[in-house]
C-alpha positions as YAML, in Angstrom:
chain: A
units: angstrom
residues:
- id: 1
  name: MET
  ca: [-15.01, -10.71, -4.75]
- id: 2
  name: PRO
  ca: [-18.15, -12.72, -4.23]
- id: 3
  name: ASN
  ca: [-19.14, -15.12, -1.68]
- id: 4
  name: ILE
  ca: [-16.84, -13.80, 0.84]
- id: 5
  name: ARG
  ca: [-16.27, -15.83, 4.23]
- id: 6
  name: HIS
  ca: [-16.10, -13.99, 7.58]
- id: 7
  name: THR
  ca: [-13.95, -15.93, 10.00]
- id: 8
  name: PRO
  ca: [-13.54, -13.65, 13.19]
- id: 9
  name: THR
  ca: [-10.32, -15.27, 14.12]
- id: 10
  name: ALA
  ca: [-7.30, -15.25, 11.82]
- id: 11
  name: PRO
  ca: [-5.99, -18.70, 12.15]
- id: 12
  name: THR
  ca: [-2.49, -19.84, 13.11]
- id: 13
  name: ARG
  ca: [-1.64, -22.90, 11.39]
- id: 14
  name: ALA
  ca: [0.57, -24.39, 8.81]
- id: 15
  name: GLN
  ca: [-0.63, -26.44, 5.75]
- id: 16
  name: ARG
  ca: [0.62, -27.65, 2.36]
- id: 17
  name: LEU
  ca: [-1.13, -26.48, -0.92]
- id: 18
  name: SER
  ca: [-0.63, -27.94, -4.30]
- id: 19
  name: ALA
  ca: [0.50, -25.64, -7.39]
- id: 20
  name: GLY
  ca: [-2.35, -23.54, -8.54]
- id: 21
  name: ASP
  ca: [-4.43, -24.12, -5.00]
- id: 22
  name: ARG
  ca: [-6.60, -21.11, -3.80]
- id: 23
  name: ILE
  ca: [-8.01, -20.12, -0.58]
- id: 24
  name: ASP
  ca: [-11.27, -18.17, -1.49]
- id: 25
  name: ALA
  ca: [-12.02, -14.75, -0.58]
- id: 26
  name: HIS
  ca: [-12.69, -14.13, 2.93]
- id: 27
  name: ARG
  ca: [-11.86, -11.62, 5.76]
- id: 28
  name: HIS
  ca: [-10.87, -11.74, 9.60]
- id: 29
  name: ASP
  ca: [-11.43, -9.57, 12.46]
- id: 30
  name: ASP
  ca: [-7.71, -9.85, 13.24]
- id: 31
  name: HIS
  ca: [-4.30, -9.39, 11.55]
- id: 32
  name: GLN
  ca: [-2.58, -12.15, 9.58]
- id: 33
  name: ILE
  ca: [1.20, -12.67, 8.53]
- id: 34
  name: VAL
  ca: [1.29, -14.96, 5.33]
- id: 35
  name: TYR
  ca: [4.71, -16.72, 4.74]
- id: 36
  name: ALA
  ca: [5.75, -19.45, 2.09]
- id: 37
  name: GLY
  ca: [8.04, -21.87, 3.72]
- id: 38
  name: ALA
  ca: [8.50, -23.24, 0.13]
- id: 39
  name: GLY
  ca: [6.84, -22.22, -3.14]
- id: 40
  name: VAL
  ca: [5.43, -18.80, -3.68]
- id: 41
  name: VAL
  ca: [2.56, -17.17, -2.04]
- id: 42
  name: ALA
  ca: [0.15, -14.51, -3.72]
- id: 43
  name: VAL
  ca: [-2.51, -12.70, -1.48]
- id: 44
  name: THR
  ca: [-5.16, -10.63, -3.74]
- id: 45
  name: THR
  ca: [-7.58, -8.06, -2.69]
- id: 46
  name: ASP
  ca: [-9.46, -5.64, -4.76]
- id: 47
  name: ALA
  ca: [-6.49, -3.24, -4.56]
- id: 48
  name: GLY
  ca: [-4.03, -5.65, -6.21]
- id: 49
  name: THR
  ca: [-1.73, -8.70, -5.56]
- id: 50
  name: TRP
  ca: [1.19, -9.04, -3.29]
- id: 51
  name: PHE
  ca: [3.59, -11.84, -3.61]
- id: 52
  name: ALA
  ca: [6.38, -13.38, -1.58]
- id: 53
  name: PRO
  ca: [8.90, -16.17, -1.98]
- id: 54
  name: GLY
  ca: [10.39, -17.49, 1.44]
- id: 55
  name: THR
  ca: [12.37, -14.61, 2.18]
- id: 56
  name: ARG
  ca: [9.58, -12.24, 2.25]
- id: 57
  name: ALA
  ca: [6.19, -12.52, 4.48]
- id: 58
  name: ILE
  ca: [2.81, -10.89, 3.67]
- id: 59
  name: TRP
  ca: [1.06, -8.65, 6.15]
- id: 60
  name: VAL
  ca: [-2.73, -8.56, 5.90]
- id: 61
  name: PRO
  ca: [-4.44, -6.02, 8.29]
- id: 62
  name: ALA
  ca: [-7.58, -6.84, 10.10]
- id: 63
  name: GLY
  ca: [-11.01, -6.77, 8.06]
- id: 64
  name: THR
  ca: [-9.44, -6.85, 4.65]
- id: 65
  name: VAL
  ca: [-11.09, -8.89, 2.07]
- id: 66
  name: HIS
  ca: [-8.35, -11.33, 0.67]
- id: 67
  name: ALA
  ca: [-7.67, -14.53, -1.33]
- id: 68
  name: HIS
  ca: [-4.52, -16.64, -1.36]
- id: 69
  name: ARG
  ca: [-2.99, -18.69, -4.24]
- id: 70
  name: ALA
  ca: [-0.13, -21.09, -4.33]
- id: 71
  name: HIS
  ca: [2.53, -21.10, -6.96]
- id: 72
  name: GLY
  ca: [4.57, -24.32, -6.95]
- id: 73
  name: ARG
  ca: [3.90, -26.69, -3.98]
- id: 74
  name: LEU
  ca: [3.29, -24.24, -1.04]
- id: 75
  name: ASP
  ca: [4.15, -24.85, 2.39]
- id: 76
  name: LEU
  ca: [1.81, -21.78, 3.86]
- id: 77
  name: HIS
  ca: [2.48, -20.55, 7.20]
- id: 78
  name: LEU
  ca: [-0.31, -18.27, 9.06]
- id: 79
  name: VAL
  ca: [0.08, -16.37, 12.02]
- id: 80
  name: GLY
  ca: [-3.00, -14.32, 13.53]
- id: 81
  name: LEU
  ca: [-2.59, -11.57, 15.54]
- id: 82
  name: PRO
  ca: [-5.15, -9.49, 17.57]
- id: 83
  name: ALA
  ca: [-6.55, -6.34, 15.83]
- id: 84
  name: ARG
  ca: [-5.47, -4.66, 19.00]
- id: 85
  name: VAL
  ca: [-1.72, -5.62, 18.46]
- id: 86
  name: ASN
  ca: [-0.41, -3.80, 15.18]
- id: 87
  name: PRO
  ca: [3.31, -3.70, 15.17]
- id: 88
  name: LEU
  ca: [3.59, -2.29, 11.90]
- id: 89
  name: GLY
  ca: [1.10, 0.29, 12.45]
- id: 90
  name: LEU
  ca: [-0.50, -0.43, 8.87]
- id: 91
  name: GLY
  ca: [-4.00, -0.58, 7.50]
- id: 92
  name: ARG
  ca: [-3.02, -1.89, 4.09]
- id: 93
  name: PRO
  ca: [-1.08, -5.29, 2.92]
- id: 94
  name: ALA
  ca: [2.47, -4.87, 2.53]
- id: 95
  name: VAL
  ca: [5.46, -7.31, 1.85]
- id: 96
  name: LEU
  ca: [8.03, -7.55, 4.43]
- id: 97
  name: ALA
  ca: [11.70, -8.86, 4.65]
- id: 98
  name: VAL
  ca: [12.10, -11.79, 6.50]
- id: 99
  name: SER
  ca: [15.27, -12.19, 8.49]
- id: 100
  name: PRO
  ca: [16.49, -15.67, 9.62]
- id: 101
  name: LEU
  ca: [15.13, -14.83, 13.27]
- id: 102
  name: LEU
  ca: [11.85, -13.94, 12.27]
- id: 103
  name: ARG
  ca: [11.55, -17.10, 9.85]
- id: 104
  name: GLU
  ca: [12.19, -19.48, 12.68]
- id: 105
  name: LEU
  ca: [9.61, -17.55, 14.99]
- id: 106
  name: ILE
  ca: [6.98, -17.69, 12.16]
- id: 107
  name: LEU
  ca: [7.81, -21.65, 11.83]
- id: 108
  name: ALA
  ca: [7.79, -21.98, 15.83]
- id: 109
  name: CYS
  ca: [4.33, -20.16, 16.14]
- id: 110
  name: THR
  ca: [2.51, -22.35, 13.51]
- id: 111
  name: ARG
  ca: [4.19, -25.74, 15.02]
- id: 112
  name: ASP
  ca: [1.71, -26.10, 17.91]
- id: 113
  name: PRO
  ca: [-0.77, -23.27, 17.10]
- id: 114
  name: GLY
  ca: [-2.73, -24.41, 20.04]
- id: 115
  name: ASP
  ca: [0.08, -23.69, 22.72]
- id: 116
  name: ASP
  ca: [-0.92, -20.81, 24.90]
- id: 117
  name: SER
  ca: [1.63, -21.48, 27.30]
- id: 118
  name: PRO
  ca: [3.80, -18.33, 28.84]
- id: 119
  name: GLU
  ca: [6.71, -19.28, 26.77]
- id: 120
  name: ARG
  ca: [4.51, -19.30, 23.82]
- id: 121
  name: ARG
  ca: [3.29, -15.69, 24.60]
- id: 122
  name: ARG
  ca: [6.78, -14.48, 24.92]
- id: 123
  name: LEU
  ca: [7.69, -15.90, 21.64]
- id: 124
  name: ARG
  ca: [4.76, -14.09, 19.83]
- id: 125
  name: ALA
  ca: [5.89, -10.79, 21.63]
- id: 126
  name: VAL
  ca: [9.45, -11.28, 19.91]
- id: 127
  name: LEU
  ca: [7.79, -11.97, 16.73]
- id: 128
  name: CYS
  ca: [6.04, -8.57, 17.05]
- id: 129
  name: ASP
  ca: [9.16, -7.01, 17.89]
- id: 130
  name: GLN
  ca: [10.67, -8.24, 14.84]
- id: 131
  name: LEU
  ca: [7.91, -7.20, 12.71]
- id: 132
  name: ARG
  ca: [8.31, -3.81, 13.65]
- id: 133
  name: VAL
  ca: [11.89, -3.65, 12.19]
- id: 134
  name: SER
  ca: [11.14, -5.53, 9.06]
- id: 135
  name: PRO
  ca: [11.69, -3.37, 6.06]
- id: 136
  name: GLU
  ca: [8.67, -3.00, 3.63]
- id: 137
  name: GLN
  ca: [9.36, -4.37, -0.10]
- id: 138
  name: PRO
  ca: [7.85, -3.02, -3.13]
- id: 139
  name: LEU
  ca: [6.44, -6.64, -4.29]
- id: 140
  name: ARG
  ca: [2.92, -5.70, -5.47]
- id: 141
  name: LEU
  ca: [0.91, -5.39, -8.53]
- id: 142
  name: PRO
  ca: [-1.79, -2.82, -8.00]
- id: 143
  name: THR
  ca: [-5.32, -3.24, -9.69]
- id: 144
  name: PRO
  ca: [-5.69, -0.67, -12.33]
- id: 145
  name: ALA
  ca: [-8.86, 1.44, -12.34]
- id: 146
  name: ASP
  ca: [-8.46, 3.30, -15.23]
- id: 147
  name: PRO
  ca: [-9.39, 1.21, -18.26]
- id: 148
  name: ARG
  ca: [-6.79, 2.75, -20.41]
- id: 149
  name: LEU
  ca: [-4.28, 1.92, -17.75]
- id: 150
  name: ALA
  ca: [-5.78, -1.67, -17.56]
- id: 151
  name: ALA
  ca: [-5.42, -2.28, -21.27]
- id: 152
  name: VAL
  ca: [-1.62, -1.82, -21.20]
- id: 153
  name: CYS
  ca: [-1.16, -3.79, -18.10]
- id: 154
  name: ALA
  ca: [-3.31, -6.74, -19.64]
- id: 155
  name: LEU
  ca: [-0.86, -6.62, -22.45]
- id: 156
  name: VAL
  ca: [2.13, -6.68, -20.31]
- id: 157
  name: HIS
  ca: [0.64, -9.61, -18.09]
- id: 158
  name: ALA
  ca: [0.00, -11.60, -21.18]
- id: 159
  name: ASP
  ca: [3.61, -11.73, -22.45]
- id: 160
  name: PRO
  ca: [6.11, -10.76, -19.80]
- id: 161
  name: ALA
  ca: [8.86, -10.91, -22.68]
- id: 162
  name: ASP
  ca: [7.26, -7.99, -24.68]
- id: 163
  name: VAL
  ca: [9.71, -5.34, -25.13]
- id: 164
  name: ARG
  ca: [7.54, -2.54, -26.60]
- id: 165
  name: THR
  ca: [8.21, 0.63, -25.17]
- id: 166
  name: LEU
  ca: [5.35, 2.71, -23.26]
- id: 167
  name: ALA
  ca: [4.75, 4.74, -26.38]
- id: 168
  name: GLU
  ca: [4.44, 1.80, -28.32]
- id: 169
  name: LEU
  ca: [2.11, -0.01, -26.02]
- id: 170
  name: GLY
  ca: [0.00, 3.25, -26.02]
- id: 171
  name: ALA
  ca: [-0.32, 3.13, -29.62]
- id: 172
  name: ALA
  ca: [-1.66, -0.27, -29.62]
- id: 173
  name: THR
  ca: [-3.96, 0.76, -27.26]
- id: 174
  name: GLY
  ca: [-4.69, 4.09, -28.73]
- id: 175
  name: VAL
  ca: [-3.60, 6.18, -25.67]
- id: 176
  name: GLY
  ca: [-0.72, 8.88, -25.66]
- id: 177
  name: GLU
  ca: [2.68, 8.13, -23.79]
- id: 178
  name: ARG
  ca: [2.41, 11.06, -21.48]
- id: 179
  name: THR
  ca: [-1.22, 10.20, -20.66]
- id: 180
  name: LEU
  ca: [0.03, 6.65, -19.76]
- id: 181
  name: SER
  ca: [3.05, 7.96, -17.98]
- id: 182
  name: ARG
  ca: [0.84, 10.16, -15.57]
- id: 183
  name: LEU
  ca: [-1.72, 7.26, -15.15]
- id: 184
  name: PHE
  ca: [1.18, 4.85, -13.86]
- id: 185
  name: ARG
  ca: [2.52, 7.50, -11.43]
- id: 186
  name: GLY
  ca: [-0.97, 8.60, -10.34]
- id: 187
  name: GLU
  ca: [-2.59, 5.15, -9.79]
- id: 188
  name: PHE
  ca: [0.49, 3.08, -8.95]
- id: 189
  name: GLY
  ca: [3.06, 5.47, -7.39]
- id: 190
  name: MET
  ca: [5.55, 4.20, -9.59]
- id: 191
  name: THR
  ca: [6.72, 4.59, -13.35]
- id: 192
  name: PHE
  ca: [6.32, 2.03, -16.18]
- id: 193
  name: PRO
  ca: [9.43, 0.70, -16.08]
- id: 194
  name: GLN
  ca: [9.24, 0.11, -12.31]
- id: 195
  name: TRP
  ca: [5.78, -1.61, -12.74]
- id: 196
  name: ARG
  ca: [6.95, -3.58, -15.61]
- id: 197
  name: THR
  ca: [9.98, -5.02, -13.53]
- id: 198
  name: GLN
  ca: [7.14, -6.04, -10.52]
- id: 199
  name: SER
  ca: [5.11, -7.69, -13.07]
- id: 200
  name: ARG
  ca: [8.24, -9.68, -14.62]
- id: 201
  name: LEU
  ca: [9.54, -10.76, -11.15]
- id: 202
  name: TYR
  ca: [5.98, -12.04, -10.36]
- id: 203
  name: HIS
  ca: [5.93, -13.93, -13.45]
- id: 204
  name: ALA
  ca: [9.41, -15.20, -12.79]
- id: 205
  name: LEU
  ca: [8.72, -16.52, -9.56]
- id: 206
  name: ARG
  ca: [5.74, -18.35, -10.68]
- id: 207
  name: MET
  ca: [7.73, -19.85, -13.61]
- id: 208
  name: LEU
  ca: [10.60, -20.80, -11.28]
- id: 209
  name: ALA
  ca: [8.10, -22.34, -8.72]
- id: 210
  name: ASP
  ca: [6.93, -24.56, -11.67]
- id: 211
  name: GLY
  ca: [10.51, -25.98, -12.08]
- id: 212
  name: LEU
  ca: [11.39, -24.08, -15.42]
- id: 213
  name: PRO
  ca: [15.14, -23.46, -16.04]
- id: 214
  name: VAL
  ca: [16.32, -20.08, -14.78]
- id: 215
  name: THR
  ca: [17.79, -19.27, -18.42]
- id: 216
  name: THR
  ca: [14.20, -20.05, -19.86]
- id: 217
  name: VAL
  ca: [12.57, -17.83, -17.29]
- id: 218
  name: ALA
  ca: [15.02, -15.14, -18.02]
- id: 219
  name: HIS
  ca: [13.85, -15.14, -21.40]
- id: 220
  name: ARG
  ca: [10.32, -15.63, -21.17]
- id: 221
  name: CYS
  ca: [10.13, -13.03, -18.60]
- id: 222
  name: GLY
  ca: [11.87, -10.33, -21.01]
- id: 223
  name: TRP
  ca: [15.48, -10.18, -19.59]
- id: 224
  name: SER
  ca: [18.08, -9.78, -22.39]
- id: 225
  name: SER
  ca: [20.33, -12.48, -20.66]
- id: 226
  name: ALA
  ca: [20.21, -15.00, -17.73]
- id: 227
  name: SER
  ca: [22.81, -12.83, -16.06]
- id: 228
  name: ALA
  ca: [20.80, -9.77, -16.23]
- id: 229
  name: PHE
  ca: [17.77, -11.74, -14.62]
- id: 230
  name: ILE
  ca: [19.80, -13.24, -11.86]
- id: 231
  name: ASP
  ca: [21.26, -9.59, -10.76]
- id: 232
  name: VAL
  ca: [17.71, -8.36, -10.84]
- id: 233
  name: PHE
  ca: [16.38, -11.19, -8.72]
- id: 234
  name: ARG
  ca: [19.05, -11.00, -6.24]
- id: 235
  name: ARG
  ca: [18.73, -7.41, -5.71]
- id: 236
  name: SER
  ca: [14.81, -7.90, -5.13]
- id: 237
  name: PHE
  ca: [15.00, -11.00, -3.03]
- id: 238
  name: GLY
  ca: [18.45, -11.24, -1.54]
- id: 239
  name: TYR
  ca: [19.48, -14.71, -3.18]
- id: 240
  name: THR
  ca: [19.66, -16.13, -6.64]
- id: 241
  name: PRO
  ca: [16.97, -17.73, -8.70]
- id: 242
  name: GLY
  ca: [18.72, -21.02, -8.86]
- id: 243
  name: ARG
  ca: [18.95, -21.22, -4.92]
- id: 244
  name: HIS
  ca: [15.21, -20.22, -4.94]
- id: 245
  name: GLN
  ca: [14.74, -23.24, -6.76]
- id: 246
  name: GLY
  ca: [16.87, -25.53, -4.31]
- id: 247
  name: ARG
  ca: [15.36, -24.13, -1.12]
- id: 248
  name: PRO
  ca: [14.56, -26.65, 1.71]
- id: 249
  name: ARG
  ca: [11.15, -27.39, 2.62]
- id: 250
  name: ASP
  ca: [10.21, -25.95, 5.80]
- id: 251
  name: PRO
  ca: [8.32, -28.32, 8.04]
- id: 252
  name: VAL
  ca: [4.56, -28.54, 7.85]
- id: 253
  name: ASN
  ca: [2.46, -30.29, 10.26]
...
């Protein structure tokens, strides 16, 4: 990532971004929580892309070079935490489940970011307590290092509805199925079907944020039916894709 900005203090703020808007590559000396009150936010590093709708938040550890991208009209909420405060004990990005309480704590912290009263410090302490018990979610698309793996991933990203098996994709790129299977497990820590589901969910979130109908998204992302898509989406995010499109916007100052 060229032209990397260094912002020592990770900002705590709320801002509104239009669909497709980006915050270019930068890093902080602090940790940061990234939350989408509306729309979908994607955080990209050299290692991959982490993505989250409103029931999820993204943990960005101190020193990580990262960029943000908005899918749909995004209400972005950012909460900075000092590097000495790491409630998750993680040195890598992660997607976290957001409980109703954690959501309200994030919104409260970004509503008046300049407030450093004792009450606000207690509120941030409760936020850290909630982060400690927030389960990590497998919502990431790792960046492939091996060019053989990258070629197959590119085919799937280009057409999420592609139903070819790993063997067929391997034949199209000149790589054996067993080699590709080993590469998926070795580089990504997941099988090809698991990775393809993550890719399809990412594309589905982007399409839903752009206002496409649920049935259209299901077909464009490779599910055999809208009901199959709804089932996978609900198990991944905790609510239906129709509810995702109808989520109320969170206030942004």
